[in-house]
Short mmCIF file of C-alpha atoms (C1' of nucleotides) in Angstrom, two decimals:
data_model
loop_
_atom_site.label_atom_id
_atom_site.label_comp_id
_atom_site.label_asym_id
_atom_site.label_seq_id
_atom_site.Cartn_x
_atom_site.Cartn_y
_atom_site.Cartn_z
CA UNK A 8 13.78 18.58 -11.22
CA UNK A 9 10.05 19.16 -10.85
CA UNK A 10 8.33 16.77 -8.43
CA UNK A 11 6.53 14.04 -10.37
CA UNK A 12 2.73 14.27 -10.49
CA UNK A 13 1.05 11.93 -8.04
CA UNK A 14 -2.47 10.55 -8.46
CA UNK A 15 -4.32 7.76 -6.66
CA UNK A 16 -4.65 6.03 -10.03
CA UNK A 17 -0.86 5.68 -10.08
CA UNK A 18 -1.04 3.31 -7.11
CA UNK A 19 0.83 0.10 -7.89
CA UNK A 20 -1.75 -2.66 -8.57
CA UNK A 21 -2.07 -6.03 -6.87
CA UNK A 22 -0.19 -7.72 -9.72
CA UNK A 23 2.92 -5.65 -8.97
CA UNK A 24 3.16 -7.20 -5.50
CA UNK A 25 2.07 -10.73 -6.41
CA UNK A 26 5.64 -11.87 -7.10
CA UNK A 27 8.50 -13.08 -4.90
CA UNK A 28 9.67 -10.26 -2.60
CA UNK A 29 13.19 -10.58 -4.02
CA UNK A 30 11.83 -9.48 -7.40
CA UNK A 31 9.58 -6.74 -6.06
CA UNK A 32 12.26 -5.17 -3.84
CA UNK A 33 14.54 -3.87 -6.63
CA UNK A 34 11.53 -2.85 -8.74
CA UNK A 35 10.40 -0.56 -5.92
CA UNK A 36 13.54 1.56 -6.26
CA UNK A 37 12.66 4.88 -7.89
CA UNK A 38 8.95 4.59 -7.08
CA UNK A 39 7.17 6.91 -4.63
CA UNK A 40 5.70 6.43 -1.19
CA UNK A 41 2.69 8.73 -0.97
CA UNK A 42 1.16 9.73 2.36
CA UNK A 43 -2.10 11.59 1.99
CA UNK A 44 -3.14 13.47 5.08
CA UNK A 45 -6.14 15.69 5.75
CA UNK A 46 -5.05 18.51 3.47
CA UNK A 47 -1.46 17.71 2.67
CA UNK A 48 0.63 15.28 0.69
CA UNK A 49 3.96 13.94 1.87
CA UNK A 50 5.98 12.07 -0.73
CA UNK A 51 9.34 10.35 -0.83
CA UNK A 52 11.22 8.41 -3.49
CA UNK A 53 12.31 4.91 -2.51
CA UNK A 54 16.09 4.54 -2.72
CA UNK A 55 16.68 1.47 -0.53
CA UNK A 56 14.74 -1.74 0.15
CA UNK A 57 15.20 -5.20 1.63
CA UNK A 58 13.42 -8.42 0.68
CA UNK A 59 12.17 -10.82 3.34
CA UNK A 60 10.83 -14.26 2.59
CA UNK A 61 8.52 -16.79 4.20
CA UNK A 62 9.09 -19.28 7.07
CA UNK A 63 12.23 -20.65 5.40
CA UNK A 64 14.00 -17.28 5.60
CA UNK A 65 15.69 -17.31 9.01
CA UNK A 66 16.05 -13.52 8.89
CA UNK A 67 12.35 -12.94 8.28
CA UNK A 68 9.70 -12.32 10.89
CA UNK A 69 7.75 -14.98 9.01
CA UNK A 70 10.19 -17.59 10.38
CA UNK A 71 7.90 -17.70 13.43
CA UNK A 72 5.08 -18.86 11.21
CA UNK A 73 1.64 -17.35 11.16
CA UNK A 74 1.20 -15.39 14.40
CA UNK A 75 -0.69 -12.29 15.39
CA UNK A 76 2.21 -10.11 14.43
CA UNK A 77 3.34 -11.85 11.25
CA UNK A 78 -0.13 -12.54 9.88
CA UNK A 79 0.05 -9.68 7.34
CA UNK A 80 3.13 -11.26 5.72
CA UNK A 81 1.00 -14.29 4.89
CA UNK A 82 -1.91 -12.16 3.73
CA UNK A 83 -2.76 -10.43 0.45
CA UNK A 84 0.13 -8.90 -1.51
CA UNK A 85 -0.11 -5.13 -1.77
CA UNK A 86 -1.06 -4.57 1.84
CA UNK A 87 1.19 -2.89 4.40
CA UNK A 88 3.01 -4.69 7.18
CA UNK A 89 4.00 -2.19 9.87
CA UNK A 90 5.71 -3.37 13.02
CA UNK A 91 7.27 -1.77 16.10
CA UNK A 92 10.95 -2.39 16.59
CA UNK A 93 13.01 -1.81 19.73
CA UNK A 94 9.88 -0.72 21.52
CA UNK A 95 9.76 2.68 19.88
CA UNK A 96 10.22 2.75 16.11
CA UNK A 97 7.76 1.82 13.37
CA UNK A 98 8.98 0.13 10.18
CA UNK A 99 7.03 0.03 6.90
CA UNK A 100 6.90 -3.05 4.69
CA UNK A 101 4.86 -3.90 1.61
CA UNK A 102 3.58 -7.46 1.52
CA UNK A 103 4.92 -9.28 -1.55
CA UNK A 104 4.91 -12.97 -2.41
CA UNK A 105 3.59 -15.38 -4.97
CA UNK A 106 0.43 -17.31 -4.28
CA UNK A 107 0.38 -19.40 -1.13
CA UNK A 108 3.70 -18.07 0.10
CA UNK A 109 4.70 -15.29 2.51
CA UNK A 110 7.04 -12.32 2.32
CA UNK A 111 7.47 -8.58 2.43
CA UNK A 112 9.76 -5.75 1.36
CA UNK A 113 11.10 -3.40 4.03
CA UNK A 114 11.27 0.21 2.84
CA UNK A 115 14.61 1.35 4.29
CA UNK A 116 15.13 4.85 2.92
CA UNK A 117 13.44 7.64 0.97
CA UNK A 118 14.62 10.75 -0.79
CA UNK A 119 12.24 13.54 0.38
CA UNK A 120 10.21 14.89 -2.56
CA UNK A 121 7.09 16.71 -1.31
CA UNK A 122 6.05 18.01 2.10
CA UNK A 123 9.64 18.36 3.23
CA UNK A 124 8.86 20.97 5.89
CA UNK A 125 6.24 18.72 7.46
CA UNK A 126 8.70 15.86 7.52
CA UNK A 127 11.29 18.12 9.08
CA UNK A 128 8.87 19.28 11.77
CA UNK A 129 8.02 15.70 12.69
CA UNK A 130 11.69 14.87 13.10
CA UNK A 131 11.76 17.28 16.04
CA UNK A 132 15.24 18.05 17.31
CA UNK A 133 16.76 15.97 14.51
CA UNK A 134 14.95 18.09 11.91
CA UNK A 135 18.04 20.25 11.60
CA UNK A 136 19.73 17.54 9.58
CA UNK A 137 20.24 17.94 5.81
CA UNK A 138 17.09 17.37 3.73
CA UNK A 139 18.54 14.27 2.10
CA UNK A 140 18.86 12.60 5.53
CA UNK A 141 15.30 13.25 6.78
CA UNK A 142 14.04 9.82 5.73
CA UNK A 143 17.34 7.95 5.51
CA UNK A 144 16.34 4.93 7.60
CA UNK A 145 13.30 2.66 8.08
CA UNK A 146 12.22 4.33 11.33
CA UNK A 147 13.07 7.83 10.18
CA UNK A 148 10.84 7.58 7.12
CA UNK A 149 7.93 6.36 9.21
CA UNK A 150 8.38 9.28 11.55
CA UNK A 151 8.52 11.78 8.69
CA UNK A 152 5.46 10.34 6.96
CA UNK A 153 3.53 9.77 10.18
CA UNK A 154 3.22 6.05 9.49
CA UNK A 155 2.56 3.90 12.54
CA UNK A 156 0.97 0.57 13.32
CA UNK A 157 -2.50 1.83 12.58
CA UNK A 158 -1.42 1.27 8.95
CA UNK A 159 -0.69 -2.40 9.54
CA UNK A 160 -2.69 -4.34 6.93
CA UNK A 161 -3.62 -1.15 5.09
CA UNK A 162 -4.44 -1.85 1.41
CA UNK A 163 -1.82 0.06 -0.58
CA UNK A 164 -3.48 -0.60 -3.94
CA UNK A 165 -6.46 1.67 -3.20
CA UNK A 166 -4.59 4.97 -3.51
CA UNK A 167 -5.99 6.25 -0.24
CA UNK A 168 -4.04 7.64 2.76
CA UNK A 169 -0.93 5.61 1.95
CA UNK A 170 0.21 4.01 -1.29
CA UNK A 171 3.09 3.35 -3.66
CA UNK A 172 2.95 5.43 -6.84
CA UNK A 173 4.55 4.21 -10.05
CA UNK A 174 6.02 7.26 -11.80
CA UNK A 175 6.16 7.74 -15.55
CA UNK A 176 8.68 5.45 -17.18
CA UNK A 177 11.07 8.27 -18.09
CA UNK A 178 11.10 9.50 -14.49
CA UNK A 179 11.67 5.96 -13.22
CA UNK A 180 14.55 5.34 -15.58
CA UNK A 181 16.07 8.67 -14.65
CA UNK A 182 15.98 7.87 -10.95
CA UNK A 183 17.67 4.53 -11.60
CA UNK A 184 20.29 5.98 -13.90
CA UNK A 185 23.13 5.62 -11.36
CA UNK A 186 22.41 1.90 -11.25
CA UNK A 187 21.06 -0.55 -8.71
CA UNK A 188 23.28 -2.56 -6.42
CA UNK A 189 22.61 -5.46 -4.08
CA UNK A 190 24.25 -6.50 -0.81
CA UNK A 191 23.55 -8.25 2.51
CA UNK A 192 20.59 -7.18 4.64
CA UNK A 193 21.17 -4.99 7.69
CA UNK A 194 21.03 -6.25 11.26
CA UNK A 195 20.17 -9.89 10.61
CA UNK A 196 23.32 -11.68 11.73
CA UNK A 197 21.18 -13.80 14.05
CA UNK A 198 19.92 -15.60 10.94
CA UNK A 199 23.23 -17.34 10.29
CA UNK A 200 25.65 -16.73 7.44
CA UNK A 201 23.57 -18.62 4.89
CA UNK A 202 20.57 -16.31 5.15
CA UNK A 203 22.31 -13.17 6.43
CA UNK A 204 24.76 -13.35 3.55
CA UNK A 205 22.21 -13.31 0.77
CA UNK A 206 22.27 -10.05 -1.24
CA UNK A 207 18.67 -9.10 -0.58
CA UNK A 208 19.31 -5.44 0.24
CA UNK A 209 18.85 -3.21 -2.80
CA UNK A 210 19.75 0.45 -3.30
CA UNK A 211 20.31 3.14 -5.88
CA UNK A 212 24.07 3.36 -6.09
CA UNK A 213 25.74 6.11 -4.05
CA UNK A 214 22.47 7.87 -3.27
CA UNK A 215 22.79 10.47 -0.51
CA UNK A 216 19.59 9.32 1.21
CA UNK A 217 20.67 5.73 1.93
CA UNK A 218 20.38 4.60 5.55
CA UNK A 219 24.05 3.69 5.34
CA UNK A 220 26.54 3.07 2.54
CA UNK A 221 26.15 -0.11 0.53
CA UNK A 222 29.07 -1.71 -1.20
CA UNK A 223 27.53 -4.30 -3.43
CA UNK A 224 27.30 -5.95 -6.79
CA UNK A 225 25.52 -4.17 -9.65
CA UNK A 226 22.23 -5.77 -10.57
CA UNK A 227 21.92 -6.75 -14.23
CA UNK A 228 19.70 -4.18 -15.91
CA UNK A 229 17.86 -7.02 -17.63
CA UNK A 230 16.21 -7.96 -14.34
CA UNK A 231 14.59 -4.54 -14.01
CA UNK A 232 11.21 -4.55 -15.67
CA UNK A 233 8.68 -1.82 -16.13
CA UNK A 234 6.23 -2.47 -13.28
CA UNK A 235 3.36 -1.82 -15.70
"C1'" DA B 11 3.79 -15.96 34.22
"C1'" DT B 12 8.23 -14.71 32.82
"C1'" DA B 13 12.55 -13.94 30.40
"C1'" DG B 14 15.08 -12.71 26.37
"C1'" DG B 15 15.70 -9.83 22.58
"C1'" DG B 16 14.93 -7.07 18.50
"C1'" DA B 17 14.64 -5.66 10.13
"C1'" DT B 18 16.78 1.41 15.09
"C1'" DT B 19 18.18 5.88 16.27
"C1'" DC B 20 20.17 9.37 19.09
"C1'" DT B 21 23.42 10.94 22.40
"C1'" DC B 22 27.55 10.65 25.13
"C1'" DA C 27 29.55 2.53 23.49
"C1'" DG C 28 24.91 2.73 25.78
"C1'" DA C 29 20.20 3.97 26.49
"C1'" DA C 30 15.46 4.26 25.31
"C1'" DT C 31 11.28 1.22 25.63
"C1'" DC C 32 7.38 -2.14 24.24
"C1'" DC C 33 5.72 -6.08 22.41
"C1'" DC C 34 6.43 -10.46 20.45
"C1'" DT C 35 7.81 -15.14 20.97
"C1'" DA C 36 9.31 -19.09 23.29
"C1'" DT C 37 9.71 -21.41 27.52
"C1'" DT C 38 8.46 -22.70 32.30
#
DNA sequence: ATAGGGATTCTC
DNA sequence: AGAATCCCTATT
């Protein structure tokens, strides 16, 4: 399949993100993360996401309230929230919540689309892995797209340097053809079974670029709306 | 000031 | 199974 055309004007608008993160997370599946560098474009299709809520969500960074680190989660929807985990890996989130709330969607895995060789080079020793695995994980995708904390609070709606592109409807439907499933979020057992057990991890079923397999319940197609 | 630990990944 | 490695958060 030919790589979908990508233009800054395709950047998802503020209204796309101004909804509860649990609604935005599945809608992001099949859309594109676009990284515009000096003279190159690196693009990946989102195949796995996780929704994180506000202070009530015991699995969310926002549980600490408004602090220096979590501030972006309480800020304008459509901006990036990039944090460092385990002292060495960056993770990319898009801020999403309805007015007066807090929340974000963690981008957990991409299918490489454009700029694959650049992604591979950035993976260093691990670049020998199969193409489908180059961005199969929240830290891996940041490495491949050269996304670090300098992008924290970056406005994703501008279509500059880093944004989410909404592909043509046919392309979007095609990407989602295998179906969308939902299951528990990864690595949040500390939150207690109530919060850790919620099916807020979303993925395109059986996709080869998932960070890890997801056995989950199919999401009713009715809940998937055209972002535009 | 200091201790505890993490929305991960790679290697042994 | 264990290390790498830094910064955030809560506590003293």
